[in-house]
Amino acid sequence: MSEPNVAKEPGPQGEESPVAYSPSPDEKKKREYKEFGHDEEKPTHANVDMSLIELKAEDLYDKEKVDLETIVIEDVFKLLQCDENGLDTEEAHRRIELFGPNKLEQEEQNAFLQFLSFMWNPLSWVMEGAALVAIVLSNGNNQPPDWEDFIGIVLLLFINSAIGFYEERNAGNAVKALMDSLAPKAKVKRNGSWLEIESSELVPGDMISFKIGDIVPADCRLTEAINVSIDQAALTGESLPQSKKLGDQCFSGSTCKQGEAEGVVISTGANTFFGRAASLVGQDDDTTGHLQKILAQIGSFCLVSIGIFVIAEILVLYAGFRYSYRRGLNNILVLLIGGIPIAMPTVLSVTLAVGAQQLAKHKAIVTRITAIEELAGVTILCSDKTGTLTTNKLTIDKATIRTYGPFSADDVMLLAAYASRTENQDAIDSAVVQALGDVARARAGIKLLDFKPFNPVDKRTEITYREESSGKLKRVTKGMTGIIIELCSRNKTEELENRLEADVEEFATRGLRALAVAYEELDGQDPEGEGNGFELIGLLAIFDPPREDTKQTIDDALALGVKVKMVTGDQLAIAKETGRRLGLGDHMYPAKVLKDGPAPGSKHLSLDEMILDADGFAGVFPEHKYEIVKRLQGLGHLCAMTGDGANDAPALSRANVGIAVEGATDAARGAADIVLTEPGLSTIVHAIRGSRVIFQRMRNYSIYACAVTIRIVVCFAILAFAFKFDFPPFMVLIIALLNDGTIMTLSVDRVLPSMTPDSWDLAEIFSYAVAYGIYLTASTVALVAIIMKTTFFYDKFGVTFNGNPSPSSANDYQLHMIVYLQVAIISQALIFVTRSHGFFFMERPSVALLGAFCIAQLVSSIIAAYANFGFTQIQAISGGWIGIVWVWNIVWFAPLDWIKFAMKATVIKRLRERHEAAQAEQASTGVPITRTQSRAASIHESLYSNRVSFIRRAARKVGFGSKITMKPEELQRFSSIQAQRTGATLARNPSRTAAA
């Protein structure tokens, strides 16, 4: 760059602001530049109200009274029986047996018990009861036990359980592999040499090393610290990185933001600050989810339907018709086997598992499968700002650069880049240099003579360099506004200071951090010599810019009916500025309103109303996130929450869908339901869209399953009552088996996602099911009635029953086969009606579904034509009868779509109007009509949890509760207690070498 001179045009100046106060001539005003975050610059204290969230050292040790205040680092080495050369391999192995691995305990699930758990729910219990009936109770009337039905029922149970277990185990192993691949590493000194190991292998007494960007692998005391700054926000919620010096404590899970350090490990695993606080405070840990509730209610519908008709059959068949014990029992078995949608939890589980694999293509790893169903119904997404809505990378806002004097905005940028490190940069230096576009320009044309990096005392950087084109020595400094303006002597006038103060305040109100730049020339050739006086040349605005795709993604989310709320730990001004840039809105509140409530006279009557109306919240801590989620759920919303730190775990666990964003800590990933492996909000919106496709598949199956239950129990009960028709139970098993094979393919069916959040309207599902079930019952009863009461089919088509125009009785074996074929075909065909919103032929099914249906019908027709099973009451029928049944079913199938449309125009319409009226009443009164909880505690609902649990939460013991911050002196005491306890354990268990 050539020498900047006065001929250059000044850059954008910004708006002049009126001067609020003029100093008297005798008294020079001491200006305080209300720079953004200026009051937070103390290196060892966060701007946090510690009284709100506080633990004491003794709290983490079971309330024992501890008087110890601090232990010096020399005593730590004595207690831990180690030195700065670290441990040897043998001693490290001994200590890992003594103290355990450096990780929190995770519950491993026994594979055999996991398989058996698929048979532990009310639907399976009924089938298991039917199996017992077949083998234990079905031996009356001098007949042997019903081995065929028993084997068939057990086979059906095992097939469903095996499919569910296979999908769940595969997905669980995939997620475990992902988590294992993310296992953190640690640099440790063993046998006097530095090497890298998994952090889980660390033990107390190990010497560890970490540098900028590393995660501290265990609680330690520093033995060497070079300009170290540690971010403990993920653990304690402290908003600013904390400076650390020799002897200070650092905690597992915190991040090194600056410098390099070595330390001695004083505590690992469950005895770390993180482990102690997690076990003390606990978390929201009920495990029954939203889908389990739905399964419980659908299961109850089916069980009640079956129960009513089983009781009716007992009364009618035994008391009325005086059936023998075994004959009546066979009829009851038909209802139990055919009516129970035994495959329902497995079908839904497989649908979700396949969906999870599809979501993985969008970089969303599902760790709790039922979260997919809940994501489809999410109405509010509470998103972090940093790294999700924004890039989490500081940037210079070139459009707002202010210049003072003859330098242009480009000159100011270049000179600021001179005063920045090009290697081992902090975030601000990196932002300034990157803003040049070509980073090589930061050192082009100059020779570096002296550089002073940023430090917490001077709060500025400074470079002295020789300009190669002129040979002149020059000096540039950049840093905090108040510091830089005090250095300036050449152009510091009252007018300039007024302008600077106004510009800094404007930046602060917009959430922009100000960085001042000054420049001077040196007269001689001594780089340490005095210059001609610094001149203020410019003011840079630093901010975290929105991601490129965020605005479009938010628009997409709104189009899907999902409101996005920003929930950030940053200050209100930053949140509002980001909201404005994203079109998210700036109607945001500080977190303190969650405690204080709406101000008197405000437009909000209640805190719930304020939370619902807000575009976001700023300055939040973990307990605030938890409170926001809890209140939104109390208003009937399904809520998704993003997070990345261990302190987000309670809110992630409480939310209907907890989402750990890319780069989240192990603790956050453990508490989350979905782990993102790609940054940004777009991945979440892709996941929402995908989950709605999956939801449609599950809804379609649920209508089908309930309809088939009604169809089986009503149909065969009526046939038994009207004609004393005894259908063989084994053939119902065949129908169920073929149905299950076909319906599994629904997991890959072609469906369109809805444009509004999905919800389980069970009244609607049951209404459709009853209508379809009764209609299909009529199709079977009509066929049997015509065959029994007339000779219509013999007269028209010449078909017979073993040469006779009519069946010999209501229990003619060929009539049984005709009923089997009719029920099997039209029941499966119903799926094409339930899966479509319009005419069934307007929405093309997947190739897998269509292929499975055709194969099942081919098998059914072959059984009808050739099966003469000696152990059950059926006999093969002629091709003529098979053709008649197919034509009969096609004729009855055609009006099914019109039944669907009639239901939509009448019953369903009234149900939706009633639902909308209830919602309107809720909106007008502000009184919640329904309360949706993330983890229900109902015993009945929990019985379904194992059938659809995908994997156990990766680390349930990772959530903090509301009070998780400690005062610095308490942290120091805690560190000393850790060292003392570890030393006591080692003293009780001395090593053999020490003993020698």
PDB file of N, CA, C and O in Angstrom, residues 41-82:
ATOM      1  N   GLU A  41     -15.593  -6.824  30.703  1.00  0.00           N
ATOM      2  CA  GLU A  41     -14.221  -7.108  30.339  1.00  0.00           C
ATOM      3  C   GLU A  41     -13.377  -7.677  31.462  1.00  0.00           C
ATOM      4  O   GLU A  41     -12.221  -7.966  31.272  1.00  0.00           O
ATOM      5  N   LYS A  42     -13.919  -7.765  32.690  1.00  0.00           N
ATOM      6  CA  LYS A  42     -13.117  -8.321  33.774  1.00  0.00           C
ATOM      7  C   LYS A  42     -12.742  -9.756  33.429  1.00  0.00           C
ATOM      8  O   LYS A  42     -13.589 -10.564  33.089  1.00  0.00           O
ATOM      9  N   PRO A  43     -11.472 -10.078  33.527  1.00  0.00           N
ATOM     10  CA  PRO A  43     -11.032 -11.371  32.994  1.00  0.00           C
ATOM     11  C   PRO A  43     -11.507 -12.583  33.769  1.00  0.00           C
ATOM     12  O   PRO A  43     -11.559 -13.660  33.237  1.00  0.00           O
ATOM     13  N   THR A  44     -11.836 -12.444  35.057  1.00  0.00           N
ATOM     14  CA  THR A  44     -12.148 -13.646  35.831  1.00  0.00           C
ATOM     15  C   THR A  44     -13.559 -13.675  36.363  1.00  0.00           C
ATOM     16  O   THR A  44     -13.880 -14.486  37.208  1.00  0.00           O
ATOM     17  N   HIS A  45     -14.426 -12.743  35.937  1.00  0.00           N
ATOM     18  CA  HIS A  45     -15.795 -12.737  36.434  1.00  0.00           C
ATOM     19  C   HIS A  45     -16.758 -12.596  35.272  1.00  0.00           C
ATOM     20  O   HIS A  45     -16.553 -11.770  34.399  1.00  0.00           O
ATOM     21  N   ALA A  46     -17.805 -13.386  35.287  1.00  0.00           N
ATOM     22  CA  ALA A  46     -18.831 -13.274  34.256  1.00  0.00           C
ATOM     23  C   ALA A  46     -19.912 -12.313  34.718  1.00  0.00           C
ATOM     24  O   ALA A  46     -20.128 -12.136  35.914  1.00  0.00           O
ATOM     25  N   ASN A  47     -20.576 -11.700  33.757  1.00  0.00           N
ATOM     26  CA  ASN A  47     -21.681 -10.785  34.092  1.00  0.00           C
ATOM     27  C   ASN A  47     -22.931 -11.613  34.339  1.00  0.00           C
ATOM     28  O   ASN A  47     -23.844 -11.640  33.552  1.00  0.00           O
ATOM     29  N   VAL A  48     -22.933 -12.334  35.441  1.00  0.00           N
ATOM     30  CA  VAL A  48     -24.017 -13.259  35.761  1.00  0.00           C
ATOM     31  C   VAL A  48     -24.488 -12.974  37.172  1.00  0.00           C
ATOM     32  O   VAL A  48     -23.688 -12.695  38.060  1.00  0.00           O
ATOM     33  N   ASP A  49     -25.775 -13.000  37.360  1.00  0.00           N
ATOM     34  CA  ASP A  49     -26.298 -12.863  38.718  1.00  0.00           C
ATOM     35  C   ASP A  49     -26.129 -14.204  39.422  1.00  0.00           C
ATOM     36  O   ASP A  49     -26.963 -15.089  39.330  1.00  0.00           O
ATOM     37  N   MET A  50     -25.004 -14.360  40.109  1.00  0.00           N
ATOM     38  CA  MET A  50     -24.658 -15.651  40.694  1.00  0.00           C
ATOM     39  C   MET A  50     -25.662 -16.100  41.751  1.00  0.00           C
ATOM     40  O   MET A  50     -25.773 -17.279  42.055  1.00  0.00           O
ATOM     41  N   SER A  51     -26.404 -15.149  42.330  1.00  0.00           N
ATOM     42  CA  SER A  51     -27.333 -15.547  43.390  1.00  0.00           C
ATOM     43  C   SER A  51     -28.477 -16.378  42.846  1.00  0.00           C
ATOM     44  O   SER A  51     -29.152 -17.086  43.581  1.00  0.00           O
ATOM     45  N   LEU A  52     -28.683 -16.272  41.534  1.00  0.00           N
ATOM     46  CA  LEU A  52     -29.798 -17.016  40.947  1.00  0.00           C
ATOM     47  C   LEU A  52     -29.431 -18.463  40.675  1.00  0.00           C
ATOM     48  O   LEU A  52     -30.268 -19.335  40.737  1.00  0.00           O
ATOM     49  N   ILE A  53     -28.172 -18.713  40.335  1.00  0.00           N
ATOM     50  CA  ILE A  53     -27.766 -20.064  39.951  1.00  0.00           C
ATOM     51  C   ILE A  53     -26.447 -20.382  40.636  1.00  0.00           C
ATOM     52  O   ILE A  53     -25.382 -20.059  40.142  1.00  0.00           O
ATOM     53  N   GLU A  54     -26.527 -21.004  41.785  1.00  0.00           N
ATOM     54  CA  GLU A  54     -25.312 -21.166  42.582  1.00  0.00           C
ATOM     55  C   GLU A  54     -25.262 -22.530  43.271  1.00  0.00           C
ATOM     56  O   GLU A  54     -26.246 -22.988  43.840  1.00  0.00           O
ATOM     57  N   LEU A  55     -24.112 -23.157  43.173  1.00  0.00           N
ATOM     58  CA  LEU A  55     -23.814 -24.347  43.956  1.00  0.00           C
ATOM     59  C   LEU A  55     -22.626 -24.030  44.846  1.00  0.00           C
ATOM     60  O   LEU A  55     -21.779 -23.206  44.497  1.00  0.00           O
ATOM     61  N   LYS A  56     -22.540 -24.677  45.979  1.00  0.00           N
ATOM     62  CA  LYS A  56     -21.367 -24.548  46.825  1.00  0.00           C
ATOM     63  C   LYS A  56     -20.538 -25.827  46.727  1.00  0.00           C
ATOM     64  O   LYS A  56     -21.044 -26.886  46.387  1.00  0.00           O
ATOM     65  N   ALA A  57     -19.255 -25.693  47.066  1.00  0.00           N
ATOM     66  CA  ALA A  57     -18.358 -26.840  46.920  1.00  0.00           C
ATOM     67  C   ALA A  57     -18.854 -28.044  47.699  1.00  0.00           C
ATOM     68  O   ALA A  57     -18.868 -29.170  47.201  1.00  0.00           O
ATOM     69  N   GLU A  58     -19.319 -27.811  48.945  1.00  0.00           N
ATOM     70  CA  GLU A  58     -19.758 -28.940  49.754  1.00  0.00           C
ATOM     71  C   GLU A  58     -21.039 -29.575  49.223  1.00  0.00           C
ATOM     72  O   GLU A  58     -21.337 -30.737  49.497  1.00  0.00           O
ATOM     73  N   ASP A  59     -21.823 -28.814  48.425  1.00  0.00           N
ATOM     74  CA  ASP A  59     -23.035 -29.383  47.842  1.00  0.00           C
ATOM     75  C   ASP A  59     -22.704 -30.557  46.921  1.00  0.00           C
ATOM     76  O   ASP A  59     -23.491 -31.488  46.767  1.00  0.00           O
ATOM     77  N   LEU A  60     -21.549 -30.487  46.289  1.00  0.00           N
ATOM     78  CA  LEU A  60     -21.165 -31.526  45.346  1.00  0.00           C
ATOM     79  C   LEU A  60     -20.570 -32.743  46.039  1.00  0.00           C
ATOM     80  O   LEU A  60     -20.216 -33.721  45.391  1.00  0.00           O
ATOM     81  N   TYR A  61     -20.435 -32.671  47.356  1.00  0.00           N
ATOM     82  CA  TYR A  61     -19.952 -33.823  48.106  1.00  0.00           C
ATOM     83  C   TYR A  61     -20.937 -34.203  49.188  1.00  0.00           C
ATOM     84  O   TYR A  61     -20.629 -34.306  50.359  1.00  0.00           O
ATOM     85  N   ASP A  62     -22.183 -34.357  48.765  1.00  0.00           N
ATOM     86  CA  ASP A  62     -23.246 -34.891  49.619  1.00  0.00           C
ATOM     87  C   ASP A  62     -23.404 -34.121  50.919  1.00  0.00           C
ATOM     88  O   ASP A  62     -23.593 -34.691  51.991  1.00  0.00           O
ATOM     89  N   LYS A  63     -23.299 -32.803  50.824  1.00  0.00           N
ATOM     90  CA  LYS A  63     -23.559 -31.904  51.958  1.00  0.00           C
ATOM     91  C   LYS A  63     -22.577 -32.089  53.124  1.00  0.00           C
ATOM     92  O   LYS A  63     -22.832 -31.642  54.223  1.00  0.00           O
ATOM     93  N   GLU A  64     -21.461 -32.799  52.897  1.00  0.00           N
ATOM     94  CA  GLU A  64     -20.490 -32.922  53.970  1.00  0.00           C
ATOM     95  C   GLU A  64     -19.850 -31.559  54.229  1.00  0.00           C
ATOM     96  O   GLU A  64     -19.615 -30.783  53.314  1.00  0.00           O
ATOM     97  N   LYS A  65     -19.528 -31.303  55.480  1.00  0.00           N
ATOM     98  CA  LYS A  65     -18.906 -30.034  55.830  1.00  0.00           C
ATOM     99  C   LYS A  65     -17.431 -30.084  55.445  1.00  0.00           C
ATOM    100  O   LYS A  65     -16.699 -30.986  55.847  1.00  0.00           O
ATOM    101  N   VAL A  66     -17.026 -29.135  54.631  1.00  0.00           N
ATOM    102  CA  VAL A  66     -15.654 -29.103  54.169  1.00  0.00           C
ATOM    103  C   VAL A  66     -15.072 -27.737  54.507  1.00  0.00           C
ATOM    104  O   VAL A  66     -15.607 -26.707  54.105  1.00  0.00           O
ATOM    105  N   ASP A  67     -13.966 -27.716  55.265  1.00  0.00           N
ATOM    106  CA  ASP A  67     -13.350 -26.454  55.662  1.00  0.00           C
ATOM    107  C   ASP A  67     -12.171 -26.085  54.780  1.00  0.00           C
ATOM    108  O   ASP A  67     -11.675 -24.970  54.841  1.00  0.00           O
ATOM    109  N   LEU A  68     -11.722 -27.032  53.979  1.00  0.00           N
ATOM    110  CA  LEU A  68     -10.550 -26.800  53.152  1.00  0.00           C
ATOM    111  C   LEU A  68     -10.805 -25.675  52.154  1.00  0.00           C
ATOM    112  O   LEU A  68     -11.818 -25.647  51.480  1.00  0.00           O
ATOM    113  N   GLU A  69      -9.886 -24.733  52.047  1.00  0.00           N
ATOM    114  CA  GLU A  69     -10.068 -23.624  51.114  1.00  0.00           C
ATOM    115  C   GLU A  69      -9.275 -23.835  49.830  1.00  0.00           C
ATOM    116  O   GLU A  69      -9.808 -23.761  48.749  1.00  0.00           O
ATOM    117  N   THR A  70      -7.976 -24.082  49.941  1.00  0.00           N
ATOM    118  CA  THR A  70      -7.191 -24.248  48.724  1.00  0.00           C
ATOM    119  C   THR A  70      -5.948 -25.082  49.005  1.00  0.00           C
ATOM    120  O   THR A  70      -5.466 -25.130  50.136  1.00  0.00           O
ATOM    121  N   ILE A  71      -5.462 -25.738  47.974  1.00  0.00           N
ATOM    122  CA  ILE A  71      -4.231 -26.524  48.069  1.00  0.00           C
ATOM    123  C   ILE A  71      -3.287 -26.017  46.989  1.00  0.00           C
ATOM    124  O   ILE A  71      -3.679 -25.938  45.814  1.00  0.00           O
ATOM    125  N   VAL A  72      -2.072 -25.703  47.351  1.00  0.00           N
ATOM    126  CA  VAL A  72      -1.116 -25.205  46.364  1.00  0.00           C
ATOM    127  C   VAL A  72      -0.689 -26.348  45.463  1.00  0.00           C
ATOM    128  O   VAL A  72      -0.789 -27.528  45.820  1.00  0.00           O
ATOM    129  N   ILE A  73      -0.175 -25.992  44.294  1.00  0.00           N
ATOM    130  CA  ILE A  73       0.101 -26.987  43.264  1.00  0.00           C
ATOM    131  C   ILE A  73       1.159 -27.996  43.715  1.00  0.00           C
ATOM    132  O   ILE A  73       1.098 -29.183  43.369  1.00  0.00           O
ATOM    133  N   GLU A  74       2.133 -27.564  44.542  1.00  0.00           N
ATOM    134  CA  GLU A  74       3.154 -28.505  45.023  1.00  0.00           C
ATOM    135  C   GLU A  74       2.516 -29.607  45.869  1.00  0.00           C
ATOM    136  O   GLU A  74       2.897 -30.789  45.783  1.00  0.00           O
ATOM    137  N   ASP A  75       1.539 -29.216  46.689  1.00  0.00           N
ATOM    138  CA  ASP A  75       0.862 -30.210  47.520  1.00  0.00           C
ATOM    139  C   ASP A  75      -0.004 -31.149  46.685  1.00  0.00           C
ATOM    140  O   ASP A  75      -0.219 -32.305  47.061  1.00  0.00           O
ATOM    141  N   VAL A  76      -0.523 -30.632  45.569  1.00  0.00           N
ATOM    142  CA  VAL A  76      -1.316 -31.483  44.675  1.00  0.00           C
ATOM    143  C   VAL A  76      -0.466 -32.640  44.175  1.00  0.00           C
ATOM    144  O   VAL A  76      -0.898 -33.800  44.164  1.00  0.00           O
ATOM    145  N   PHE A  77       0.787 -32.353  43.764  1.00  0.00           N
ATOM    146  CA  PHE A  77       1.667 -33.418  43.293  1.00  0.00           C
ATOM    147  C   PHE A  77       1.926 -34.440  44.397  1.00  0.00           C
ATOM    148  O   PHE A  77       1.969 -35.652  44.146  1.00  0.00           O
ATOM    149  N   LYS A  78       2.101 -33.960  45.638  1.00  0.00           N
ATOM    150  CA  LYS A  78       2.336 -34.886  46.741  1.00  0.00           C
ATOM    151  C   LYS A  78       1.123 -35.776  46.985  1.00  0.00           C
ATOM    152  O   LYS A  78       1.229 -36.983  47.168  1.00  0.00           O
ATOM    153  N   LEU A  79      -0.056 -35.153  46.997  1.00  0.00           N
ATOM    154  CA  LEU A  79      -1.282 -35.918  47.230  1.00  0.00           C
ATOM    155  C   LEU A  79      -1.511 -36.968  46.153  1.00  0.00           C
ATOM    156  O   LEU A  79      -1.961 -38.078  46.417  1.00  0.00           O
ATOM    157  N   LEU A  80      -1.227 -36.592  44.911  1.00  0.00           N
ATOM    158  CA  LEU A  80      -1.503 -37.496  43.786  1.00  0.00           C
ATOM    159  C   LEU A  80      -0.339 -38.433  43.489  1.00  0.00           C
ATOM    160  O   LEU A  80      -0.417 -39.211  42.526  1.00  0.00           O
ATOM    161  N   GLN A  81       0.723 -38.347  44.274  1.00  0.00           N
ATOM    162  CA  GLN A  81       1.874 -39.243  44.124  1.00  0.00           C
ATOM    163  C   GLN A  81       2.394 -39.263  42.690  1.00  0.00           C
ATOM    164  O   GLN A  81       2.524 -40.311  42.049  1.00  0.00           O
ATOM    165  N   CYS A  82       2.649 -38.064  42.168  1.00  0.00           N
ATOM    166  CA  CYS A  82       3.123 -37.946  40.785  1.00  0.00           C
ATOM    167  C   CYS A  82       4.031 -36.734  40.681  1.00  0.00           C
ATOM    168  O   CYS A  82       4.222 -35.990  41.648  1.00  0.00           O
TER     169      CYS A  82
END
